[in-house]
Short mmCIF file of C-alpha atoms in Angstrom, two decimals:
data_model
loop_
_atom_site.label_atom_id
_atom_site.label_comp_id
_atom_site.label_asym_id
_atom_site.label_seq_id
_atom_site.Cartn_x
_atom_site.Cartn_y
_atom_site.Cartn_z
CA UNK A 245 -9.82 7.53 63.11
CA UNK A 246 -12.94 6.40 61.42
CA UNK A 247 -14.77 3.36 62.41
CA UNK A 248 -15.14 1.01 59.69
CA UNK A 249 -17.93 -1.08 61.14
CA UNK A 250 -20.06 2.39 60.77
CA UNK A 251 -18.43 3.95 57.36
CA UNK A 252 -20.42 3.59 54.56
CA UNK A 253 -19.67 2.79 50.78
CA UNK A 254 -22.33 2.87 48.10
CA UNK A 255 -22.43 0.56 45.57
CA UNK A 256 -21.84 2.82 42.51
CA UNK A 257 -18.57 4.09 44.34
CA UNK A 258 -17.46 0.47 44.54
CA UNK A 259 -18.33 -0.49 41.24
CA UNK A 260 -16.19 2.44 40.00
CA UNK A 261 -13.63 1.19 42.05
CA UNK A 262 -13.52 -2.86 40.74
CA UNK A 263 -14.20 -1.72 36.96
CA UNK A 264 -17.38 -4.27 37.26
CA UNK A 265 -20.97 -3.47 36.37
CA UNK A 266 -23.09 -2.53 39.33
CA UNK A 267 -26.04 -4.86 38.34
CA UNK A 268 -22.83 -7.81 38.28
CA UNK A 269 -22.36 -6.49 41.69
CA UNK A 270 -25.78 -6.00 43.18
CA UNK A 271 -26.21 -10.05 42.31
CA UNK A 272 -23.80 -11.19 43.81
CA UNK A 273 -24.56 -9.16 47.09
CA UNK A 274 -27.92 -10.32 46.73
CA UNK A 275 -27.30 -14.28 46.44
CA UNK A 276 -24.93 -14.12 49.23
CA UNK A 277 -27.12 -12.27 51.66
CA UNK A 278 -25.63 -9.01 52.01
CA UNK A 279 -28.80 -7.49 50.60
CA UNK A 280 -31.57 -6.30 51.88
CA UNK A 281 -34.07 -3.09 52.09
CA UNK A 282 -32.36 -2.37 55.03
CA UNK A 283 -29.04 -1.72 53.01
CA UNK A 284 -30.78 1.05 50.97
CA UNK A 285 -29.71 4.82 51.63
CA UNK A 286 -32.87 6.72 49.63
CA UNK A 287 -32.09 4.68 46.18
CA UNK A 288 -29.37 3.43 46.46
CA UNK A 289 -27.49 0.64 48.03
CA UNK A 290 -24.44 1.19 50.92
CA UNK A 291 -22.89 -1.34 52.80
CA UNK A 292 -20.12 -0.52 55.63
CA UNK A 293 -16.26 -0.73 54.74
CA UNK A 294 -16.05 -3.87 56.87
CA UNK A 295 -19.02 -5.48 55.04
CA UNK A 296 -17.36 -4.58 51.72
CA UNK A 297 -13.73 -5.83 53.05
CA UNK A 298 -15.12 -9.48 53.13
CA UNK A 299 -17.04 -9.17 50.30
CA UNK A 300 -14.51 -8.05 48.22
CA UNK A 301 -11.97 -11.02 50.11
CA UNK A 302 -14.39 -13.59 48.71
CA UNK A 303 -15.77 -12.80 45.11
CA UNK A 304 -12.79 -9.99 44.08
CA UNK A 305 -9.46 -11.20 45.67
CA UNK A 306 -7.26 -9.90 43.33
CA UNK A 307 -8.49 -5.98 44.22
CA UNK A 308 -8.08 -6.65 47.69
CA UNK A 309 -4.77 -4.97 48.22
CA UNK A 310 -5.88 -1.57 46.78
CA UNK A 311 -9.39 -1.93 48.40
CA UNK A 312 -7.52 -2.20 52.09
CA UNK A 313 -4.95 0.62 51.46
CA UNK A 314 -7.63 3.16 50.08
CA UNK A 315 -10.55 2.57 52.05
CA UNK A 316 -9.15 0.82 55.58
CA UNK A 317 -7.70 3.29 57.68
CA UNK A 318 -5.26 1.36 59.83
CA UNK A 319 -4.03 -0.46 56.48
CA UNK A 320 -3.82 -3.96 58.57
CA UNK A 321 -0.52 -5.83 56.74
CA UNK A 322 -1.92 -9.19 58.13
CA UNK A 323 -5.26 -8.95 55.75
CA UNK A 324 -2.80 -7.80 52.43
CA UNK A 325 -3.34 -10.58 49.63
CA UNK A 326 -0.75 -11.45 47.12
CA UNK A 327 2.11 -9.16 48.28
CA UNK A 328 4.57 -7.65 45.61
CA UNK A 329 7.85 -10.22 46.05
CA UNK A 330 11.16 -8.74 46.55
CA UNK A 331 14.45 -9.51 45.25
CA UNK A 332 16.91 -9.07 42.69
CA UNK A 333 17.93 -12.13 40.71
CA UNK A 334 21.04 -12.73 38.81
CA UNK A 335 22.38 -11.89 35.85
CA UNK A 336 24.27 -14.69 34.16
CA UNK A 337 26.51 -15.34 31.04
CA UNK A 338 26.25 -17.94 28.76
CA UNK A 339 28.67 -19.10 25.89
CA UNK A 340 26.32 -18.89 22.65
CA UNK A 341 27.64 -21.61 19.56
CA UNK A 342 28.52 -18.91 17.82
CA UNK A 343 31.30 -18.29 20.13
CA UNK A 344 29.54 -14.61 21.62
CA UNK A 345 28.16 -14.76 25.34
CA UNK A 346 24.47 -13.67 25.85
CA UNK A 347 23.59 -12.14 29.69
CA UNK A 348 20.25 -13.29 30.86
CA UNK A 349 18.28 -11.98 33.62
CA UNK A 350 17.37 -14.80 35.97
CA UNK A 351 14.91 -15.84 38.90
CA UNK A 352 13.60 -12.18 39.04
CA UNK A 353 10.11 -12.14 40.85
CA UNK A 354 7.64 -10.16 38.68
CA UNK A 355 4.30 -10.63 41.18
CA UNK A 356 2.11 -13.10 42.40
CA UNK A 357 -0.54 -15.18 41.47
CA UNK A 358 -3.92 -15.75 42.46
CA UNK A 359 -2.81 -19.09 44.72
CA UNK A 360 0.38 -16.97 45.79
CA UNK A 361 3.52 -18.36 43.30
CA UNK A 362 5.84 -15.92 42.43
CA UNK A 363 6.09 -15.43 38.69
CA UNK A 364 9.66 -14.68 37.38
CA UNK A 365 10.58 -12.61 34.74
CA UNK A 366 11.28 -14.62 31.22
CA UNK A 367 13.15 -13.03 28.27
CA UNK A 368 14.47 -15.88 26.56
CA UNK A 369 16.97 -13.16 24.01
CA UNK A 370 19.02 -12.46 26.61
CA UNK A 371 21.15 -9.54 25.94
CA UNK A 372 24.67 -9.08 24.16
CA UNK A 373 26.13 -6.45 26.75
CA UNK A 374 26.09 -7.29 30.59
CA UNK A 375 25.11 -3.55 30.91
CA UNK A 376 21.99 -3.92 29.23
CA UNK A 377 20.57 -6.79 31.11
CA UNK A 378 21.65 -4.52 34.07
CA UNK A 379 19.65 -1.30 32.51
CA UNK A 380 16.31 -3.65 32.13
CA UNK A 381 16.70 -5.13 35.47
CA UNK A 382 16.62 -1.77 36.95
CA UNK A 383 13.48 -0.75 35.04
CA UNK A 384 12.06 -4.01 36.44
CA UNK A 385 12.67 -3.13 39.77
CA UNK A 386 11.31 0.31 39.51
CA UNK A 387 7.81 -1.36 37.84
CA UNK A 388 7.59 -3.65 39.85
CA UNK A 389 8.00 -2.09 43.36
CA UNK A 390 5.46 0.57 41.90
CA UNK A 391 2.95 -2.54 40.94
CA UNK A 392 2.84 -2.46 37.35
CA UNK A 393 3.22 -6.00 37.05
CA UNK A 394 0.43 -6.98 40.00
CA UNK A 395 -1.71 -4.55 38.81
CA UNK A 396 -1.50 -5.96 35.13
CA UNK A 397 -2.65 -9.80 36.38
CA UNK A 398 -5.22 -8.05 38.77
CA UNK A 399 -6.77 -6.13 35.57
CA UNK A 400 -6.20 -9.46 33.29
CA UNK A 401 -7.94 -11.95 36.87
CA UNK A 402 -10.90 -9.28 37.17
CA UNK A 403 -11.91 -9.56 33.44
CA UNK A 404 -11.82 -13.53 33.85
CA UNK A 405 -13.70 -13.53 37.42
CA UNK A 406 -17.32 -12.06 35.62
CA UNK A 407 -19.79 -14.13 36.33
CA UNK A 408 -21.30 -17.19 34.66
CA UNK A 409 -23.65 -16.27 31.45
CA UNK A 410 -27.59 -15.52 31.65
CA UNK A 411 -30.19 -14.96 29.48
CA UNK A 412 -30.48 -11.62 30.75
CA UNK A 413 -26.48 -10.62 30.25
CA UNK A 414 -25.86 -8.57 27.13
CA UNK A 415 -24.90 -10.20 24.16
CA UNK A 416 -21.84 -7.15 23.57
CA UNK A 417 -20.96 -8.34 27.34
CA UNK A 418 -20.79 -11.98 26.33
CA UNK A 419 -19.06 -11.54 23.44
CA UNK A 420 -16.03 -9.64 25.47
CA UNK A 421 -16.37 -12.12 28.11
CA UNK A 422 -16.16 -14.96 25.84
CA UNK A 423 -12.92 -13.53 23.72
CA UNK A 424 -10.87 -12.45 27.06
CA UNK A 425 -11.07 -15.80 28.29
CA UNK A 426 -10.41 -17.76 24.94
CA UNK A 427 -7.24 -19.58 24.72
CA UNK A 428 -5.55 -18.19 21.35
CA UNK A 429 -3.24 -15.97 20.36
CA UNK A 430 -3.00 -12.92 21.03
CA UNK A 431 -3.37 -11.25 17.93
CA UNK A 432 -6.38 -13.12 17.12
CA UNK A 433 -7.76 -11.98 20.97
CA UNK A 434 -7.05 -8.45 19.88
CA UNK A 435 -8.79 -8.73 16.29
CA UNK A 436 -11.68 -10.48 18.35
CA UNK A 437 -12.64 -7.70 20.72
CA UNK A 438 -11.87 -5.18 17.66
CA UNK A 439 -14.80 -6.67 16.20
CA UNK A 440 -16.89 -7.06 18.94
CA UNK A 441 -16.37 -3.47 19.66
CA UNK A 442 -16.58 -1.83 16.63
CA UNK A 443 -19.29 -4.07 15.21
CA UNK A 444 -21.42 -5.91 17.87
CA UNK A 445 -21.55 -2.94 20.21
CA UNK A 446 -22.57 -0.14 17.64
CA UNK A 447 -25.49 -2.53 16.40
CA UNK A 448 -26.55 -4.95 19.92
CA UNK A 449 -25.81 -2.31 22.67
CA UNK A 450 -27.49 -3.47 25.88
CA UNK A 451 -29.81 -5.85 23.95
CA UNK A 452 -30.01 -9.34 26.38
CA UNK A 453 -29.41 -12.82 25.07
CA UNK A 454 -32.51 -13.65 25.18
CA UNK A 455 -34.13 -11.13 23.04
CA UNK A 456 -31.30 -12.54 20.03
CA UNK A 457 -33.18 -13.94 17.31
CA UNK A 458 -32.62 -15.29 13.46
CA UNK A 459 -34.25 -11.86 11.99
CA UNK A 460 -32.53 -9.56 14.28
CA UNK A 461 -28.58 -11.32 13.42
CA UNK A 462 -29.48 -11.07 9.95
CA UNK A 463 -30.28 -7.24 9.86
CA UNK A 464 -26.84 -7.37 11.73
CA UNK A 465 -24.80 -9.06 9.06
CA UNK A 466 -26.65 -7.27 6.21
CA UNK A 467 -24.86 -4.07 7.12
CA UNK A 468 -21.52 -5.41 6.22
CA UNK A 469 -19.88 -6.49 2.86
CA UNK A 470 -16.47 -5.97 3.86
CA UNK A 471 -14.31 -8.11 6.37
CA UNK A 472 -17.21 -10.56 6.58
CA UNK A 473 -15.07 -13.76 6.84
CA UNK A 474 -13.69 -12.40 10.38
CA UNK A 475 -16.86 -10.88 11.58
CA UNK A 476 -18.45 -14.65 10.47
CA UNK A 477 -15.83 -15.89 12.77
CA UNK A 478 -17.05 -13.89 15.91
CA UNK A 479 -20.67 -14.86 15.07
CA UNK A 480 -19.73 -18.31 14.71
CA UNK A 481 -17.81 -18.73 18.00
CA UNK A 482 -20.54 -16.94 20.04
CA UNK A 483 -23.38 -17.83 19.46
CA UNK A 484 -22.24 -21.77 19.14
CA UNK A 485 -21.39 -21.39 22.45
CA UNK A 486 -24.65 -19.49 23.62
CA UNK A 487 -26.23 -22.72 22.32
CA UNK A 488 -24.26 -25.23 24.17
CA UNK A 489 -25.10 -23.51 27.37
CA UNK A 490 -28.36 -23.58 26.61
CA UNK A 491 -29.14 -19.57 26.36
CA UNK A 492 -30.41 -19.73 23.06
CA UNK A 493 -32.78 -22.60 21.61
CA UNK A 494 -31.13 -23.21 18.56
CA UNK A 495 -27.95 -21.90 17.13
CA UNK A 496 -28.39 -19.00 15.13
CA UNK A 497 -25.25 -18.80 13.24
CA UNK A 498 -26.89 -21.85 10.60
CA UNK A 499 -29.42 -19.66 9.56
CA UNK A 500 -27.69 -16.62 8.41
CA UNK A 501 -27.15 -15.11 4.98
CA UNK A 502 -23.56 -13.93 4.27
CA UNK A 503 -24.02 -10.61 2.16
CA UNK A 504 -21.67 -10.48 -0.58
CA UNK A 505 -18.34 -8.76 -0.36
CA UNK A 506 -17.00 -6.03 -2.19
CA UNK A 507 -13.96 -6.10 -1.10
CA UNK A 508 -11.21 -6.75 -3.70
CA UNK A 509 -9.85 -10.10 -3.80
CA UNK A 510 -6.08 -10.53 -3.60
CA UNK A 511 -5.21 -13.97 -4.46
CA UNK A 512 -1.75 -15.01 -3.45
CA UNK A 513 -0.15 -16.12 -7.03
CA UNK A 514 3.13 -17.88 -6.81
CA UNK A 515 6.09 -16.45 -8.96
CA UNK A 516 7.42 -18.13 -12.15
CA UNK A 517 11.33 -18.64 -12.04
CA UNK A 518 11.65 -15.84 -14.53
CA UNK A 519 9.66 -13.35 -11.99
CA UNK A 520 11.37 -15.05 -8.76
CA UNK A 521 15.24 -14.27 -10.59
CA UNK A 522 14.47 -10.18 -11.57
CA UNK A 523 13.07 -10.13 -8.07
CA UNK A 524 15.74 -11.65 -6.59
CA UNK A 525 18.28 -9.80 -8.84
CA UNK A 526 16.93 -6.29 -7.87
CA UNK A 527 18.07 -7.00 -4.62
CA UNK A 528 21.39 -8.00 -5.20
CA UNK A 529 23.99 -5.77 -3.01
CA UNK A 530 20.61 -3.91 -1.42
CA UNK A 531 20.09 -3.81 2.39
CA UNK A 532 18.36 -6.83 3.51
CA UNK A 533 18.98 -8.87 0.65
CA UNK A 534 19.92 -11.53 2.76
CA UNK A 535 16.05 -11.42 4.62
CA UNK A 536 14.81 -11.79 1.30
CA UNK A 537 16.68 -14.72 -0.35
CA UNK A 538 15.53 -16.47 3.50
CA UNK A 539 11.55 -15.63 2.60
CA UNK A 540 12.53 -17.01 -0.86
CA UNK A 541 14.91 -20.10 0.16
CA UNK A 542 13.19 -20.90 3.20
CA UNK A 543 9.68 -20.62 2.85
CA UNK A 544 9.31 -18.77 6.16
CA UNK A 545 6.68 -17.02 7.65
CA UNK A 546 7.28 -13.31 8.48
CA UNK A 547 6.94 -13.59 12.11
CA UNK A 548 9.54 -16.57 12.19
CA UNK A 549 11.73 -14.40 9.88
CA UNK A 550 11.04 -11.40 12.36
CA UNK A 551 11.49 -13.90 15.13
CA UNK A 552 14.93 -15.20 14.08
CA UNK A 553 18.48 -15.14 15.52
CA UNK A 554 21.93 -15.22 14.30
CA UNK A 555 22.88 -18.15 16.54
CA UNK A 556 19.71 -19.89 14.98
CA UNK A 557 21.75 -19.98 11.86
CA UNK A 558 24.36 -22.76 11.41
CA UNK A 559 26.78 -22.21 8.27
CA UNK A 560 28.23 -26.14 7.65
CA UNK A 561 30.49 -25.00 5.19
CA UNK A 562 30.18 -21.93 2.01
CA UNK A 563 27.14 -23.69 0.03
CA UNK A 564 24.83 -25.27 3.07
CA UNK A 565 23.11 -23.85 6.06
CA UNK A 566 21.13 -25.05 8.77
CA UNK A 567 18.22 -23.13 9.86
CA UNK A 568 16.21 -23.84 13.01
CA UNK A 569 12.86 -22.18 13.22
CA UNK A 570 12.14 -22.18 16.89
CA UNK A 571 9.85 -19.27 17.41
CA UNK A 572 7.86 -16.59 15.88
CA UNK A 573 7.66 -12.80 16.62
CA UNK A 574 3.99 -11.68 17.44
CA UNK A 575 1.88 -9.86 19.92
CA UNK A 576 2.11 -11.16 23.75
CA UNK A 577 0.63 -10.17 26.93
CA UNK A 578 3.85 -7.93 27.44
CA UNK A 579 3.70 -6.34 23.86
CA UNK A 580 5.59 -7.64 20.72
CA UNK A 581 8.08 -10.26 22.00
CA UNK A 582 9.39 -13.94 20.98
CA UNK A 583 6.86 -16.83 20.84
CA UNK A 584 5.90 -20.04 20.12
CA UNK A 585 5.51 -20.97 16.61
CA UNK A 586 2.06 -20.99 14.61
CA UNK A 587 1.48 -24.88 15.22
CA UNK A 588 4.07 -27.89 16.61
CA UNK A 589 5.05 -28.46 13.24
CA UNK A 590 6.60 -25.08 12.78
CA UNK A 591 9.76 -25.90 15.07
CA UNK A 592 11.44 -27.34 12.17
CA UNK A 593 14.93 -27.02 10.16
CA UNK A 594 14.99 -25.93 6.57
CA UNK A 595 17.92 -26.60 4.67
CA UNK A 596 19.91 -24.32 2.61
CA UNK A 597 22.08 -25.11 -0.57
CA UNK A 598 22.92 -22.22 -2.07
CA UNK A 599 26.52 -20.83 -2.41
CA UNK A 600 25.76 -17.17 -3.08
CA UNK A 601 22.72 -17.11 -0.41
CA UNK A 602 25.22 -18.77 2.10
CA UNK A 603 27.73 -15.69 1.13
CA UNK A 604 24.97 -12.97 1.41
CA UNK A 605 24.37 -14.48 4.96
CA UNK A 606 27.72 -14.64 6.23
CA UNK A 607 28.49 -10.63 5.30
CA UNK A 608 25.23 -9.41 6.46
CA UNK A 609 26.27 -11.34 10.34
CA UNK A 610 29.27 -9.29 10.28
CA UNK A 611 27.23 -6.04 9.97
CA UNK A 612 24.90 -6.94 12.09
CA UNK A 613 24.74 -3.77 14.29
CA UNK A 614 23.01 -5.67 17.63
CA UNK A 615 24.46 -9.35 16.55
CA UNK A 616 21.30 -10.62 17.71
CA UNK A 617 17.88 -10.29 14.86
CA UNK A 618 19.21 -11.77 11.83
CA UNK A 619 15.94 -9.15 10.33
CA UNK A 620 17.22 -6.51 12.60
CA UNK A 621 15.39 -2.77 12.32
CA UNK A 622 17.88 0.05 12.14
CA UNK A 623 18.69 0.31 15.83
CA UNK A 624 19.66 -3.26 15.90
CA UNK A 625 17.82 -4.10 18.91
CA UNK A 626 14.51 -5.36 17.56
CA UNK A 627 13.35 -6.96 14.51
CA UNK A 628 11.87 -5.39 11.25
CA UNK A 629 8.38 -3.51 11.35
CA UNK A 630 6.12 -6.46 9.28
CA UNK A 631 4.22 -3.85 7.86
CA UNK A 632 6.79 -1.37 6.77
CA UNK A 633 8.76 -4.30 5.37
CA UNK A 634 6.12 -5.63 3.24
CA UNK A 635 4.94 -2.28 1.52
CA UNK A 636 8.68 -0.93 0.80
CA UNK A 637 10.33 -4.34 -0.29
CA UNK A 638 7.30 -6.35 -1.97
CA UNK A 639 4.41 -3.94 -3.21
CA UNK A 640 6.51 -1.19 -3.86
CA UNK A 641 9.24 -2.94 -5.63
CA UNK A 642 6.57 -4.66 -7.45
CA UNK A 643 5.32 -1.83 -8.99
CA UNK A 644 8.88 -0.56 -10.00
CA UNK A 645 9.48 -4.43 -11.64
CA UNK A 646 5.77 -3.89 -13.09
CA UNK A 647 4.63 -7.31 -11.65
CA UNK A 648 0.59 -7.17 -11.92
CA UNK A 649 0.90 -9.84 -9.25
CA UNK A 650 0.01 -8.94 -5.76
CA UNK A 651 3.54 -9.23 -3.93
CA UNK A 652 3.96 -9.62 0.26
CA UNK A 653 6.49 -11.48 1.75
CA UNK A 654 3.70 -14.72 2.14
CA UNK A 655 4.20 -14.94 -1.94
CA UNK A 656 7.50 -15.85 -1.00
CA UNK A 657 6.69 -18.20 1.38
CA UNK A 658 3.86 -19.57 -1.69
CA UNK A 659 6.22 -19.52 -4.13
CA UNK A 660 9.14 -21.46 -2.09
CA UNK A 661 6.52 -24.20 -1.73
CA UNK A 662 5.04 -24.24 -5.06
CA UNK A 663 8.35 -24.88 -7.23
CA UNK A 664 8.78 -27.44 -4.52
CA UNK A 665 6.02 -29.05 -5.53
CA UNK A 666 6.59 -28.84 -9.39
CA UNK A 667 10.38 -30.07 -8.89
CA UNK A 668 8.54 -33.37 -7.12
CA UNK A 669 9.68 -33.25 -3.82
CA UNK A 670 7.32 -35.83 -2.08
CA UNK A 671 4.80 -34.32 -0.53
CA UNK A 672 5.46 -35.25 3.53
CA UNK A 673 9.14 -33.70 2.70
CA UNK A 674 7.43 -30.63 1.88
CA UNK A 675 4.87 -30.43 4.98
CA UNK A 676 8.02 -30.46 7.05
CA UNK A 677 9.89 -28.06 5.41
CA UNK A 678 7.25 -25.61 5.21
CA UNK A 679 5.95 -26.36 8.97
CA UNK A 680 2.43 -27.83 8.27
CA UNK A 681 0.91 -30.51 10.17
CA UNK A 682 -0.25 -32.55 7.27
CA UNK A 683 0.18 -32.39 3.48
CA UNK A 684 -3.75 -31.77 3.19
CA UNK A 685 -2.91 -28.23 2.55
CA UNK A 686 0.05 -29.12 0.33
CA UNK A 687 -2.32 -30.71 -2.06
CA UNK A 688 -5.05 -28.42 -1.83
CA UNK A 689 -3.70 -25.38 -2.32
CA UNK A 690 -0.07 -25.37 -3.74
CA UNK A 691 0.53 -28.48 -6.20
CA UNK A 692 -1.41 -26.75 -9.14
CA UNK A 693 0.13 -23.31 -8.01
CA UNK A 694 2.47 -22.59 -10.41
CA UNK A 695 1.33 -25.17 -13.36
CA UNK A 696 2.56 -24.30 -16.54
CA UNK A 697 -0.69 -24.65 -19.10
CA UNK A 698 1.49 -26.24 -21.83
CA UNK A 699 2.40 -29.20 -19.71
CA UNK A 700 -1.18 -30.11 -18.96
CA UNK A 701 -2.02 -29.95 -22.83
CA UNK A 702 1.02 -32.28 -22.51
CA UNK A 703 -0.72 -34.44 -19.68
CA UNK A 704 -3.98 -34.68 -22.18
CA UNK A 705 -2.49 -35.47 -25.52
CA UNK A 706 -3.30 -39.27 -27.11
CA UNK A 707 -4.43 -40.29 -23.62
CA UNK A 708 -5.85 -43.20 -24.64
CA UNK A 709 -2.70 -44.38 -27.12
#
């Protein structure tokens, strides 16, 4: 058996090991005292296993676990940090107000945390067949006991733990710093650090805060005319904060030139009533009719559409529906799931009046193949593909109708609120129903949307008589 008090590990081998930087390393060795010439094999740096161990304790606690069981030999169980819990949970049934029961998988420990609480398993579909919440449990077992789930929160602690900001830290390494740690959505994370590492990298490489300047951000943002909004966004964000810590003297991001962009506009135009009917009549007795009378009737948004459920649906007789917008369907740290809505506002219920849409509704339920996504994919086990959806029902449809307006499923949602606005539906009525916060947008955007040129030749005439 090896001694670990003698055993050796150079810094390079533990870098490799942690996924950090060796220079982020080497610092914090050095302003903790665990430096020193002494420490140097040749060139490099090596510190003994033991050495490491409470290094590692301290600074990198959530890599502790794997450090002990590949490096210690006797693999001490008293020294192992955040342990993977055991147990099994329960699966229980619950009566749904449609009159089905859902099975939901409950009080299942996933892993723990940094300060040690067990965090449980949430899936807040449930599942339509006591089997299938069964199936999934065992999968979570068999991830879980192989730490999938630890090892995801250790990868997802380590990128938060990096060190604070210096003048000498890499703008690219800010930049991916700054977006892991940012509270927002997902999606918008992802799109984030897409930039940062398509765009920022290529161009800044290992080039230090400090050497950022006006001149050098400009040749940056010259290279681009397309996606320049988003990539303004990143810019923005950054270096704003580089300035409020103090890394940069002034904020850089109020001196820049936006190039031009050639990329071709798409304005979202509402349809008239003629164009909303043949759309809407193409569709009649077609698959998913029903998802598209509830863009058009509705107003929603394609990830609450995608993000919808049967029992979310409440028929109150055959002309008027209930529908309760509770979530939206988007990326999560576990993949596409069930979220929460875009803002507060967009928990809301939208009314429907409609005999034939209620009709549509009702038959499509009784189809339904997993009784669970009211926009159900062909399986019937997970929603729609956004994507797919748009391009076969709206732009391709579009071009069959010959519509020379650009068609997606948020012209539905544009449209819903525009004739809302032209048939004078007070504004605050409209905010609700369409899940905004405020009418600001409302009036900004939508209430000339649709505005019929004739009328305001109307609005003009003898103005004064």
């Amino acid at each position: 058996m090896k001694n670990n008090a003698f055993t050796v590990l150079y810094l390079q081998e533990v870098s490799t090991f942690l996924k950090i930087s060796p220079q982020t390393i080497r610092k914090h060795l050095k302003n903790q005292g665990y430096l020193s010439e002494k420490d140097k094999l040749g060139n490099r740096y090596a510190l003994t296993v033991d050495t490491w161990q409470k290094f590692i304790a301290k600074n990198y606690a959530v890599a502790y676990n794997s450090f002990v069981n590949r490096y210690l030999d006797d693999k001490r169980k008293e020294s192992i940090m955040y342990p993977i819990p055991k147990g099994k949970g329960v699966i229980s049934a619950e009566k749904q107000r449609s009159g089905n029961t859902r099975y939901y998988i409950r009080n299942f420990p996933l892993y723990c945390d940094s300060e040690g609480n067990i965090i449980k398993y949430r899936y807040p579909q449930g599942f339509d067949d006591k089997d299938k919440a069964k199936a999934q449990r065992d999968i979570l077992i068999r991830d879980r006991d192989a730490g999938v789930y630890q090892n995801q929160f250790f990868e997802t602690t380590q990128k938060c733990s990096s060190s604070e900001p210096s003048k000498n830290q890499s703008y690219y390494d800010f930049c991916i710093n700054y977006f892991t740690n940012k509270k927002c959505e997902e999606a918008t994370r992802k799109l984030y650090i897409d930039i940062t590492e398509n765009r920022i990298k290529p161009f800044f490489g290992a080039t230090p805060i400090s050497e950022l300047s006006k001149g050098l951000l400009q040749r940056f943002v010259d290279n681009y005319t397309t996606n320049i909004r988003k990539t303004f966004i990143v810019l923005s964000l950054t270096l704003k904060k580089l300035c409020n810590l103090e890394l940069i003297p002034v904020n850089y991001y109020d001196f820049l030139i936006k190039p031009i962009s050639t990329a071709p506009k798409r304005p979202k135009e509402a349809l008239t009533v003629t164009e909303t009917n043949l759309f809407l009549d193409y569709y009649k007795g077609k698959h998913l009719e029903h998802c598209i009378l509830l863009l058009f009737h509705c107003g929603l948004r394609i990830g609450e559409l995608q993000a919808l459920q049967w029992d979310e649906i409440e028929f109150i007789d055959d002309e008027r529906a209930e529908v309760h917008v509770n979530s939206s369907w988007g990326e999560t740290l576990q993949g596409m799931a069930r979220k929460e809505p875009k803002t507060k506002s967009s928990k809301r219920v939208v009314l429907i009046n409609d005999g034939y849409t209620i009709s549509v509704l009702k038959k499509a339920k009784l189809a339904s193949k997993g009784n669970l996504w009211v926009a159900e994919n062909k399986t019937g086990l997970r929603p729609i593909d956004k994507h797919n959806f748009t391009k076969r029902y709206f732009t391709n449809v579009g071009k069959i109708l010959g519509f020379t307006k650009h068609l997606s499923s948020h012209v539905a949602r544009h449209t819903f609120i525009s004739h809302l606005v032209q048939n004078n539906v007070p504004y605050t009525e409209i905010a609700k129903l369409a899940g905004h916060d405020s009418t600001t947008m409302i009036i900004n955007i939508y209430a000339h949307a649709i505005q019929d040129k004739e009328k305001v030749f109307d609005y003009v005439s003898n103005l004064y008589t």
